[in-house]
Amino acid sequence: MSTTPPNSAPAVRRRTVHSTGVELAVYEQGEPGRPTVLLVHGYPDTHQVWDDVAADLAADHHVVRYDVRGAGASSAPRERAAYRLEHLADDLNAVADAVSPDRPVHVVAHDWGSIQSWEAVTRPGAEHRIASYTTLSGPCLDHVGHWTRHRLRRPTPRHLRQLLAQAAHSWYIYAFHLPLLAPAVWRLGLAAGWPAVLHRLEGVTPRPGHPQSTLRRDAVRGIALYRANMLPRVLHPRLRPTQVPVQLVTLTRDHYVSPDLAEGLEQWAPRLVRRSLVASHWSALLEKGSAVAGMVREFAAQGATEATAKPATGPFSGQLAVVTGAGSGIGRATALAFAERGADVVLADVDRHGAERTAELARLLGASATVHHVDVSDGDTVDAFAAEVAGRHGVPDIVVNNAGIGHSGTFLETTSEEWKRVLDVNLWGVIHGCRAFGRLMEEGGKGGHIVNVASAAAYLPSKMLSAYSTSKAGVAMLSDCLRAELAPSGIGVTAVCPGIVNTNITRTATFSGLDAGQQDARRKRVSGMYARRNFPPEKVADEIVRAVRANRAVVPVTFEAKATRVLGRLSPGLLRLAARLDLK
């Protein structure tokens, strides 16, 4: 069987590396002088499961794969004890020493490959041999042991739910410990039916060479991995910290590894970056190899930078948030809220000075912050902005379309130019942001979240806010439509609807039918009312953060926003009557 990946990838070179008691079949692609990426496969796979990822990375990296002991073309030890994690970690180090003797390697591992790589990554001094570690669907068994003990000692309803959920995910592990059963199942039919299993349960399209021709033998031998390691490590866990930068890629549709297992991982891996990929256990490599390669490439490039050297500090650690209208008000507060919780931020505003001040404050919180002068009403400018962000920082995890302007006036008073200005910024600005970044996020395959800042005016009519309310109602409906469209890609969309919030929008608002002096007087009066209400933008930012974490569709903020939303459902006629009031 050919081991050359598709798409005219660099030729594969094979060598044999000797480790303790075994000979390992090692496969290399790309120029040896480039940074080395070492890919470690799981059960019941061989190096071939990495074909797509390796083909992509080999364009600018030295890519190394190997068949772990007992799999593929590598030799198999006879004793179960020879499959213990310490020997598997020795194998990884032996391969790394052979292919990159003078420079540390970037390790990327999946499933059991991840479990055994954790053993190497958590050895004292591993940070001098391993430049970075990207792990998919394979926790450290010692960490799992401590995770389990903590929940058994504190059996809260949440902890019990997590334990039961992971127990359900791990059903196959119990079967692997039963004498004769698991080997018999693989020999008598599962190996032949494995392509159908991957297709129906994992969404993997059948193709030549996958799974490997040695699957039946590999699967039977690999059962020793479970029997030699699972119970000893989980029941008697060791303390296994690491200083290696770790990128944890959570597969959102994984049927076997619960995301809960990674809760609290920062205590063991303080240089942790969390990522997510909308994929199942095997489809991540066999269907979305380019997305995985992109994450690895980005993380490997950052491995020695300050971004990954700093400890993980919050639930959004390692994530990138883009915020428009970030120079003041809700935009500034939202950017700082994400920065405080570990995210790096990209700030956009027509007020560059204000955005620079926000960036200074974000950096004081430990975040990386960059500033861009962007007029969101210009679609070409927003497209260029999105492309620059992706090129410099990667595809963002969170996008907050917040930029907006205020305007008051009846329909008949509002001129065509005023209508155009309000719709261009408030509605088209959101459309441009959703289109430019939504496309990048969908193609990136990592999931993510888009927040569109609307207003309670979206569902609270007023004859004095015709243009403004129309623009915000459009934002709310756009958000619902886009949420439905992007849900299959794991991208959430939220419409945030604040009421009266004390921000600069009242000091820059415009009013139809008034001369310059009257405009200034009206602004001062409205600003005074908002100041007396004194609802700070920081509270809106907190609601935005919670909405992203909980993937909420609509979030009214402030008492009046929540009350009128309920009233609009119970008695819409009453709101229509209230819309006739002269609120000047």
Coordinates of C-alpha atoms in Angstrom, one line a residue:
M1 CA 0.0 0.0 0.0
S2 CA 1.3 3.4 -0.9
T3 CA 2.1 5.8 1.9
T4 CA 2.3 8.9 -0.3
P5 CA -0.4 11.4 0.7
P6 CA -2.7 12.9 -1.9
N7 CA -2.5 16.3 -3.7
S8 CA 1.1 15.9 -4.9
A9 CA 2.5 16.2 -1.4
P10 CA 6.3 16.0 -0.9
A11 CA 7.6 12.5 -1.2
V12 CA 7.6 10.3 1.9
R13 CA 10.9 8.9 3.1
R14 CA 11.0 5.9 5.4
R15 CA 13.5 5.0 8.1
T16 CA 13.6 2.6 11.1
V17 CA 14.3 3.9 14.6
H18 CA 15.3 1.5 17.4
S19 CA 13.7 1.9 20.8
T20 CA 13.4 -0.3 23.9
G21 CA 12.6 -3.7 22.5
V22 CA 11.0 -2.6 19.2
E23 CA 11.7 -1.2 15.8
L24 CA 9.6 1.8 14.8
A25 CA 8.7 2.5 11.2
V26 CA 9.2 6.3 10.7
Y27 CA 7.9 8.4 7.8
E28 CA 9.2 11.8 6.9
Q29 CA 8.1 14.6 4.5
G30 CA 9.3 18.1 3.8
E31 CA 12.7 19.7 4.3
P32 CA 14.7 18.5 7.4
G33 CA 16.0 22.1 7.9
R34 CA 12.5 23.4 8.7
P35 CA 10.7 23.1 12.1
T36 CA 9.9 19.5 12.8
V37 CA 6.3 18.5 13.6
L38 CA 6.0 15.0 15.1
L39 CA 2.6 13.4 14.6
V40 CA 1.5 10.5 16.9
H41 CA -1.5 8.4 16.0
G42 CA -4.1 6.7 18.2
Y43 CA -6.0 3.5 18.4
P44 CA -6.6 1.5 16.1
D45 CA -4.9 3.7 13.5
T46 CA -1.4 3.9 12.0
H47 CA 0.6 6.9 10.7
Q48 CA -1.8 6.9 7.7
V49 CA -4.5 8.6 9.7
W50 CA -2.4 11.8 9.4
D51 CA -2.2 11.7 5.6
D52 CA -4.1 15.0 5.1
V53 CA -2.6 16.8 8.0
A54 CA 0.9 15.8 7.0
A55 CA 0.4 16.7 3.3
D56 CA -0.7 20.2 4.3
L57 CA 2.1 20.8 6.9
A58 CA 4.9 19.4 4.7
A59 CA 4.7 22.6 2.5
D60 CA 6.6 24.5 5.2
H61 CA 7.6 22.0 7.9
H62 CA 9.6 18.9 8.4
V63 CA 6.8 16.4 9.1
V64 CA 7.5 13.1 10.9
R65 CA 5.1 10.3 11.6
Y66 CA 5.6 6.8 13.0
D67 CA 3.7 3.7 13.6
V68 CA 3.5 3.2 17.4
R69 CA 4.7 -0.1 18.8
G70 CA 2.3 -2.9 17.8
A71 CA 0.8 -1.0 14.9
G72 CA 1.4 -0.9 11.1
A73 CA 5.0 -1.6 10.0
S74 CA 6.5 -1.3 13.5
S75 CA 7.3 -4.4 15.5
A76 CA 5.1 -5.6 18.4
P77 CA 6.4 -6.6 21.9
R78 CA 5.1 -9.9 23.3
E79 CA 4.5 -8.8 26.9
R80 CA 1.6 -6.5 27.9
A81 CA 3.9 -4.6 30.2
A82 CA 5.9 -3.5 27.2
Y83 CA 2.9 -1.3 26.2
R84 CA 3.1 0.8 29.4
L85 CA 3.2 4.5 29.0
E86 CA 6.8 4.9 30.0
H87 CA 7.9 2.8 27.1
L88 CA 5.6 4.6 24.7
A89 CA 7.1 7.9 25.8
D90 CA 10.6 6.5 25.3
D91 CA 9.5 5.7 21.7
L92 CA 8.4 9.2 21.1
N93 CA 11.7 10.6 22.4
A94 CA 13.7 8.1 20.4
V95 CA 12.0 9.2 17.2
A96 CA 12.5 12.9 18.1
D97 CA 16.2 12.3 18.8
A98 CA 16.6 10.5 15.5
V99 CA 14.9 13.0 13.2
S100 CA 15.7 16.3 15.0
P101 CA 18.7 15.7 17.2
D102 CA 19.7 19.4 17.6
R103 CA 16.3 21.2 17.9
P104 CA 13.1 20.6 19.9
V105 CA 10.1 19.2 18.0
H106 CA 6.4 20.2 17.9
V107 CA 4.4 17.2 19.0
V108 CA 0.8 16.7 17.7
A109 CA -1.2 13.8 18.9
H110 CA -4.7 12.2 18.7
D111 CA -6.5 9.7 20.8
W112 CA -4.1 7.2 22.3
G113 CA -1.3 9.1 20.6
S114 CA -2.3 12.0 22.9
I115 CA -2.4 9.8 26.0
Q116 CA 1.1 8.5 25.4
S117 CA 2.4 11.9 24.4
W118 CA 1.2 13.4 27.6
E119 CA 3.6 10.9 29.3
A120 CA 6.5 12.4 27.4
V121 CA 5.3 16.0 27.7
T122 CA 5.0 15.8 31.5
R123 CA 8.5 14.4 32.1
P124 CA 10.8 16.8 34.0
G125 CA 12.7 19.0 31.5
A126 CA 10.4 18.1 28.6
E127 CA 10.2 21.7 27.6
H128 CA 13.8 21.5 26.3
R129 CA 12.9 18.7 23.9
I130 CA 9.4 19.5 23.0
A131 CA 8.7 23.0 21.7
S132 CA 4.9 22.7 21.8
Y133 CA 2.2 20.1 22.2
T134 CA -1.1 20.0 20.4
T135 CA -3.5 17.4 21.8
L136 CA -6.7 16.1 20.3
S137 CA -9.1 13.7 22.1
G138 CA -6.6 12.1 24.5
P139 CA -6.2 13.3 28.1
C140 CA -3.3 12.5 30.4
L141 CA -4.5 9.5 32.4
D142 CA -2.9 10.9 35.6
H143 CA -4.9 14.1 35.1
V144 CA -8.0 12.0 34.7
G145 CA -7.3 10.2 37.9
H146 CA -7.0 13.5 39.9
W147 CA -10.1 14.9 38.0
T148 CA -12.1 11.8 39.1
R149 CA -10.9 11.9 42.7
H150 CA -11.8 15.5 43.1
R151 CA -15.4 14.9 41.9
L152 CA -15.8 11.8 44.1
R153 CA -14.6 13.8 47.1
R154 CA -17.0 16.6 46.3
P155 CA -20.1 14.9 44.8
T156 CA -22.0 18.0 43.8
P157 CA -24.8 17.5 41.3
R158 CA -22.6 19.1 38.6
H159 CA -19.7 16.8 39.5
L160 CA -21.9 13.7 39.5
R161 CA -23.3 14.7 36.1
Q162 CA -19.8 15.0 34.7
L163 CA -18.7 11.6 36.1
L164 CA -21.8 9.9 34.6
A165 CA -21.4 11.6 31.3
Q166 CA -17.8 10.5 30.9
A167 CA -18.6 7.0 32.1
A168 CA -21.1 6.8 29.3
H169 CA -18.6 8.2 26.8
S170 CA -16.1 5.5 28.0
W171 CA -18.3 2.4 27.5
Y172 CA -15.8 0.7 25.2
I173 CA -13.0 0.8 27.7
Y174 CA -14.9 -1.6 30.0
A175 CA -15.4 -4.0 27.1
F176 CA -11.7 -3.9 26.3
H177 CA -10.9 -5.3 29.8
L178 CA -13.1 -8.3 29.3
P179 CA -11.2 -11.5 28.5
L180 CA -11.5 -12.7 24.8
L181 CA -14.4 -10.4 23.9
A182 CA -12.7 -7.4 22.3
P183 CA -10.2 -9.4 20.2
A184 CA -13.0 -11.7 19.1
V185 CA -15.2 -8.7 18.0
W186 CA -12.4 -7.2 15.9
R187 CA -11.5 -10.6 14.3
L188 CA -15.0 -11.7 13.6
G189 CA -16.4 -8.6 11.9
L190 CA -15.7 -5.2 13.3
A191 CA -12.5 -4.8 11.3
A192 CA -14.3 -5.5 8.0
G193 CA -17.2 -3.1 9.0
W194 CA -14.9 -0.3 10.3
P195 CA -15.3 1.8 7.2
A196 CA -19.1 1.7 7.5
V197 CA -18.8 2.6 11.2
L198 CA -16.6 5.6 10.5
H199 CA -19.0 6.7 7.7
R200 CA -22.2 6.4 9.7
L201 CA -21.1 7.5 13.2
E202 CA -18.2 9.8 12.3
G203 CA -19.2 11.3 8.9
V204 CA -15.9 10.0 7.3
T205 CA -16.2 9.5 3.6
P206 CA -14.8 6.1 2.6
R207 CA -11.6 6.3 0.4
P208 CA -8.8 4.0 -0.7
G209 CA -6.1 3.3 2.0
H210 CA -8.3 4.2 4.9
P211 CA -8.5 2.4 7.2
Q212 CA -5.2 0.6 6.8
S213 CA -4.9 -3.0 5.5
T214 CA -3.4 -4.1 8.9
L215 CA -6.4 -2.8 10.9
R216 CA -7.5 -6.2 12.3
R217 CA -4.0 -7.1 13.6
D218 CA -3.4 -3.5 14.8
A219 CA -6.7 -3.4 16.7
V220 CA -6.2 -6.7 18.5
R221 CA -2.6 -5.8 19.5
G222 CA -3.6 -2.3 20.6
I223 CA -6.0 -3.6 23.2
A224 CA -2.9 -4.0 25.4
L225 CA -2.7 -0.2 25.6
Y226 CA -5.9 -0.1 27.6
R227 CA -5.1 -3.1 29.8
A228 CA -1.6 -2.1 30.6
N229 CA -2.3 1.5 31.5
M230 CA -5.9 2.5 32.2
L231 CA -6.5 1.2 35.7
P232 CA -3.0 1.8 37.2
R233 CA -2.9 5.4 36.1
V234 CA -6.5 6.4 36.9
L235 CA -6.6 4.6 40.2
H236 CA -3.1 5.7 41.3
P237 CA -2.5 9.0 39.6
R238 CA 0.9 10.8 39.8
L239 CA 1.5 14.6 39.9
R240 CA 2.3 15.4 36.2
P241 CA 2.7 19.1 35.5
T242 CA 4.4 20.5 32.4
Q243 CA 6.0 23.7 31.2
V244 CA 5.6 22.8 27.6
P245 CA 3.1 25.1 25.7
V246 CA 0.0 23.0 25.2
Q247 CA -2.7 23.6 22.7
L248 CA -5.9 21.7 23.6
V249 CA -8.2 21.1 20.6
T250 CA -11.6 20.1 21.8
L251 CA -13.7 18.3 19.2
T252 CA -17.2 19.5 19.7
R253 CA -18.8 16.3 18.4
D254 CA -16.5 13.7 20.0
H255 CA -18.4 10.6 21.1
Y256 CA -15.6 9.3 23.3
V257 CA -13.9 12.2 25.2
S258 CA -16.1 14.6 27.1
P259 CA -14.9 18.3 27.2
D260 CA -15.5 18.1 31.0
L261 CA -12.2 16.1 31.3
A262 CA -10.2 19.2 30.4
E263 CA -11.8 21.3 33.2
G264 CA -9.0 22.6 35.5
L265 CA -6.2 21.5 33.1
E266 CA -4.5 24.8 33.7
Q267 CA -3.2 23.6 37.0
W268 CA -1.1 21.0 35.2
A269 CA -0.4 22.9 32.0
P270 CA -0.1 26.6 32.9
R271 CA 0.9 27.5 29.3
L272 CA -2.4 26.2 27.9
V273 CA -4.3 27.5 24.9
R274 CA -7.8 26.1 24.3
R275 CA -9.2 25.7 20.8
S276 CA -12.3 24.0 19.5
L277 CA -13.0 22.2 16.2
V278 CA -16.4 21.3 14.9
A279 CA -15.7 17.7 14.2
S280 CA -16.1 14.2 15.6
H281 CA -13.4 11.9 16.9
W282 CA -12.0 10.7 13.5
S283 CA -13.5 13.3 11.1
A284 CA -11.1 15.8 12.6
L285 CA -8.2 14.1 10.9
L286 CA -9.9 12.4 8.0
E287 CA -12.3 15.2 6.9
K288 CA -10.8 18.4 8.4
G289 CA -7.1 17.8 8.1
S290 CA -6.5 21.3 6.7
A291 CA -8.2 22.9 9.7
V292 CA -6.1 20.8 12.1
A293 CA -2.9 21.7 10.1
G294 CA -3.8 25.4 10.3
M295 CA -4.1 25.2 14.1
V296 CA -0.8 23.4 14.4
R297 CA 1.0 25.8 12.1
E298 CA -0.3 28.8 14.0
F299 CA 0.6 27.4 17.4
A300 CA 4.0 26.1 16.3
A301 CA 4.8 29.6 15.0
Q302 CA 3.8 31.2 18.3
G303 CA 5.5 28.6 20.5
A304 CA 8.3 30.8 21.5
T305 CA 6.4 34.1 21.7
E306 CA 5.1 35.9 24.7
A307 CA 1.5 34.9 23.8
T308 CA 2.1 31.3 24.7
A309 CA 4.7 31.9 27.3
K310 CA 2.3 33.7 29.6
P311 CA 0.2 31.4 31.9
A312 CA -3.4 30.7 31.0
T313 CA -5.6 33.1 33.0
G314 CA -9.2 32.7 32.1
P315 CA -12.0 30.9 30.2
F316 CA -11.1 32.6 27.0
S317 CA -7.3 32.1 27.3
G318 CA -5.7 31.7 23.9
Q319 CA -8.8 33.0 22.0
L320 CA -9.0 36.0 19.8
A321 CA -11.8 38.5 20.1
V322 CA -12.5 41.2 17.4
V323 CA -14.6 44.2 18.7
T324 CA -15.8 47.0 16.5
G325 CA -16.7 50.4 18.0
A326 CA -14.1 49.6 20.6
G327 CA -13.0 53.2 21.3
S328 CA -15.5 53.8 24.0
G329 CA -18.7 52.6 25.7
I330 CA -20.0 49.1 25.2
G331 CA -17.2 48.3 22.7
R332 CA -14.4 49.3 25.1
A333 CA -16.1 47.5 28.1
T334 CA -16.6 44.3 26.0
A335 CA -13.0 44.3 24.8
L336 CA -11.7 44.7 28.3
A337 CA -14.1 42.0 29.6
F338 CA -12.7 39.5 27.2
A339 CA -9.1 40.6 27.8
E340 CA -9.6 40.2 31.6
R341 CA -10.8 36.6 30.9
G342 CA -7.7 35.7 28.9
A343 CA -8.5 36.6 25.3
D344 CA -6.4 38.6 23.0
V345 CA -8.3 41.5 21.3
V346 CA -8.4 43.2 18.0
L347 CA -10.0 46.6 18.2
A348 CA -11.6 48.6 15.4
D349 CA -13.1 52.1 15.4
V350 CA -13.2 55.3 13.4
D351 CA -11.9 56.9 16.6
R352 CA -8.3 55.6 16.5
H353 CA -7.3 57.6 19.6
G354 CA -10.1 56.0 21.6
A355 CA -9.3 52.5 20.4
E356 CA -5.6 53.1 21.3
R357 CA -6.7 53.9 24.8
T358 CA -8.7 50.7 25.0
A359 CA -5.7 48.8 23.8
E360 CA -3.5 50.3 26.5
L361 CA -6.1 49.2 29.1
A362 CA -6.3 45.7 27.6
R363 CA -2.5 45.3 27.7
L364 CA -2.5 46.2 31.4
L365 CA -4.8 43.1 31.8
G366 CA -2.2 40.9 30.2
A367 CA -3.8 40.7 26.7
S368 CA -2.3 41.3 23.3
A369 CA -4.2 44.2 21.7
T370 CA -4.0 45.7 18.2
V371 CA -5.8 48.6 16.8
H372 CA -7.3 49.2 13.3
H373 CA -9.0 52.3 11.9
V374 CA -12.2 50.9 10.3
D375 CA -15.3 52.4 8.9
V376 CA -17.8 49.6 9.2
S377 CA -20.2 51.2 6.7
D378 CA -17.6 50.4 3.9
G379 CA -17.9 46.8 2.9
D380 CA -14.5 46.7 1.1
T381 CA -12.8 48.2 4.1
V382 CA -14.3 45.6 6.4
D383 CA -13.3 42.7 4.0
A384 CA -9.7 44.0 4.0
F385 CA -9.8 44.3 7.8
A386 CA -11.0 40.7 8.2
A387 CA -8.3 39.5 5.8
E388 CA -5.6 41.4 7.7
V389 CA -6.8 40.0 11.0
A390 CA -6.8 36.4 9.7
G391 CA -3.3 36.9 8.1
R392 CA -1.7 38.4 11.2
H393 CA -3.5 36.6 14.0
G394 CA -5.5 33.7 12.6
V395 CA -9.3 33.3 12.4
P396 CA -10.9 35.0 15.4
D397 CA -12.9 33.0 17.9
I398 CA -15.3 35.8 18.8
V399 CA -16.5 38.8 16.8
V400 CA -18.5 41.6 18.4
N401 CA -20.2 43.8 15.8
N402 CA -20.8 46.8 18.2
A403 CA -20.2 49.9 16.1
G404 CA -23.3 52.1 15.9
I405 CA -24.7 55.6 15.9
G406 CA -27.7 57.2 17.5
H407 CA -30.4 59.2 15.6
S408 CA -33.8 60.5 16.6
G409 CA -36.6 61.8 14.4
T410 CA -40.0 60.9 13.1
F411 CA -40.2 59.2 9.7
L412 CA -41.4 62.2 7.8
E413 CA -38.7 64.4 9.4
T414 CA -35.8 62.1 8.7
T415 CA -34.1 62.9 5.4
S416 CA -32.9 60.3 2.9
E417 CA -29.3 61.2 3.8
E418 CA -30.0 60.6 7.5
W419 CA -31.7 57.3 6.8
K420 CA -28.7 56.2 4.7
R421 CA -26.2 57.2 7.4
V422 CA -28.0 55.3 10.1
L423 CA -28.6 52.2 8.0
D424 CA -25.0 52.2 6.6
V425 CA -23.5 52.1 10.1
N426 CA -26.0 50.3 12.3
L427 CA -27.3 47.7 9.8
W428 CA -24.9 47.5 7.0
G429 CA -21.9 47.7 9.4
V430 CA -23.2 44.5 11.1
I431 CA -23.9 42.9 7.7
H432 CA -20.4 43.6 6.5
G433 CA -18.9 42.3 9.8
C434 CA -21.0 39.1 9.8
R435 CA -20.2 38.4 6.1
A436 CA -16.4 39.0 6.3
F437 CA -15.7 37.2 9.5
G438 CA -18.6 34.6 9.3
R439 CA -17.1 33.3 6.1
L440 CA -13.6 33.0 7.6
M441 CA -15.0 31.3 10.7
E442 CA -17.0 28.8 8.7
E443 CA -14.1 27.9 6.5
G444 CA -11.8 27.7 9.5
G445 CA -13.9 25.0 11.0
K446 CA -13.2 26.0 14.7
G447 CA -16.7 27.1 15.5
G448 CA -16.8 30.4 17.4
H449 CA -19.3 33.1 18.2
I450 CA -20.7 36.3 16.6
V451 CA -22.3 39.0 18.8
N452 CA -24.4 41.7 17.2
V453 CA -25.2 44.6 19.4
A454 CA -28.8 45.6 18.6
S455 CA -31.0 47.5 21.1
A456 CA -34.3 47.3 23.0
A457 CA -35.4 49.7 20.2
A458 CA -35.4 46.6 17.9
Y459 CA -38.7 45.5 19.5
L460 CA -39.8 48.7 21.2
P461 CA -41.4 51.0 18.6
S462 CA -41.3 54.8 18.9
K463 CA -42.4 57.4 16.4
M464 CA -39.3 59.4 17.3
L465 CA -36.8 56.6 16.4
S466 CA -38.0 55.4 13.0
A467 CA -34.5 55.1 11.4
Y468 CA -32.7 53.9 14.5
S469 CA -35.3 51.3 15.5
T470 CA -35.6 50.0 12.0
S471 CA -31.8 49.5 11.8
K472 CA -31.7 47.7 15.1
A473 CA -34.7 45.5 14.3
G474 CA -32.8 44.5 11.1
V475 CA -29.8 43.5 13.3
A476 CA -32.0 41.4 15.5
M477 CA -33.6 39.5 12.6
L478 CA -30.3 39.2 10.8
S479 CA -28.9 37.6 13.9
D480 CA -31.7 35.0 14.1
C481 CA -31.3 34.1 10.5
L482 CA -27.6 33.8 10.7
R483 CA -27.8 31.8 13.8
A484 CA -29.8 29.2 12.0
E485 CA -27.4 29.2 9.0
L486 CA -24.2 28.9 11.0
A487 CA -25.4 26.4 13.7
P488 CA -24.2 23.3 11.7
S489 CA -20.7 24.9 11.7
G490 CA -20.7 25.2 15.5
I491 CA -20.8 29.0 15.3
G492 CA -23.2 30.8 17.7
V493 CA -24.9 34.1 17.0
T494 CA -26.3 36.4 19.7
A495 CA -28.3 39.6 19.4
V496 CA -27.7 41.8 22.4
C497 CA -30.4 44.3 23.1
P498 CA -29.5 47.0 25.7
G499 CA -31.9 49.6 27.0
I500 CA -30.7 52.9 28.4
V501 CA -26.9 52.6 28.9
N502 CA -24.6 55.5 29.9
T503 CA -22.3 55.7 26.8
N504 CA -21.0 58.2 24.4
I505 CA -23.7 57.4 21.8
T506 CA -25.9 60.1 23.2
R507 CA -23.2 62.7 22.9
T508 CA -22.7 62.0 19.2
A509 CA -26.4 61.3 18.3
T510 CA -28.1 63.4 15.7
F511 CA -31.7 64.7 15.6
S512 CA -33.9 65.4 12.5
G513 CA -35.3 68.9 11.9
L514 CA -33.0 70.8 14.4
D515 CA -30.3 73.3 13.7
A516 CA -26.9 73.1 15.2
G517 CA -27.7 74.9 18.4
Q518 CA -30.9 72.9 19.0
Q519 CA -28.9 69.6 18.3
D520 CA -26.4 70.5 21.0
A521 CA -29.1 71.3 23.5
R522 CA -31.0 68.1 22.8
R523 CA -27.8 66.0 23.1
K524 CA -27.1 67.6 26.6
R525 CA -30.6 66.8 27.7
V526 CA -30.6 63.2 26.5
S527 CA -27.1 62.6 27.9
G528 CA -28.2 63.9 31.2
M529 CA -31.1 61.5 31.3
Y530 CA -28.8 58.6 30.4
A531 CA -26.3 59.7 33.1
R532 CA -29.0 59.8 35.7
R533 CA -30.1 56.3 34.7
N534 CA -26.4 55.4 35.3
F535 CA -26.4 51.9 33.9
P536 CA -22.7 51.3 33.0
P537 CA -21.5 49.6 29.8
E538 CA -19.5 47.2 31.9
K539 CA -22.7 45.4 32.9
V540 CA -23.6 45.0 29.2
A541 CA -20.1 43.6 28.6
D542 CA -20.7 41.0 31.3
E543 CA -23.9 40.0 29.7
I544 CA -22.1 39.6 26.4
V545 CA -19.5 37.4 27.9
R546 CA -22.2 35.2 29.5
A547 CA -24.1 35.0 26.3
V548 CA -21.0 33.8 24.4
R549 CA -20.3 31.1 27.0
A550 CA -23.9 29.9 27.1
N551 CA -24.6 30.5 23.3
R552 CA -27.7 32.5 24.0
A553 CA -29.7 33.8 21.0
V554 CA -31.2 37.0 22.3
V555 CA -30.0 38.9 25.4
P556 CA -32.0 41.9 26.6
V557 CA -30.0 44.1 29.0
T558 CA -31.3 46.6 31.6
F559 CA -34.7 46.3 33.4
E560 CA -36.5 48.4 30.7
A561 CA -35.2 46.2 27.9
K562 CA -36.3 43.0 29.7
A563 CA -39.7 44.4 30.8
T564 CA -40.7 45.7 27.4
R565 CA -39.6 42.5 25.7
V566 CA -42.0 40.6 28.0
L567 CA -44.7 43.2 27.6
G568 CA -44.4 43.1 23.8
R569 CA -45.2 39.4 23.9
L570 CA -48.1 39.8 26.4
S571 CA -49.6 43.0 25.0
P572 CA -48.1 44.3 21.8
G573 CA -50.9 46.7 21.4
L574 CA -49.8 48.5 24.6
L575 CA -46.4 49.1 23.1
R576 CA -47.9 50.4 19.9
L577 CA -49.9 53.0 22.0
A578 CA -46.7 53.9 23.8
A579 CA -45.0 54.4 20.5
R580 CA -47.1 57.5 19.9
L581 CA -45.5 59.4 22.8
D582 CA -43.4 62.5 22.1
L583 CA -40.1 61.5 23.7
K584 CA -38.0 64.6 23.2

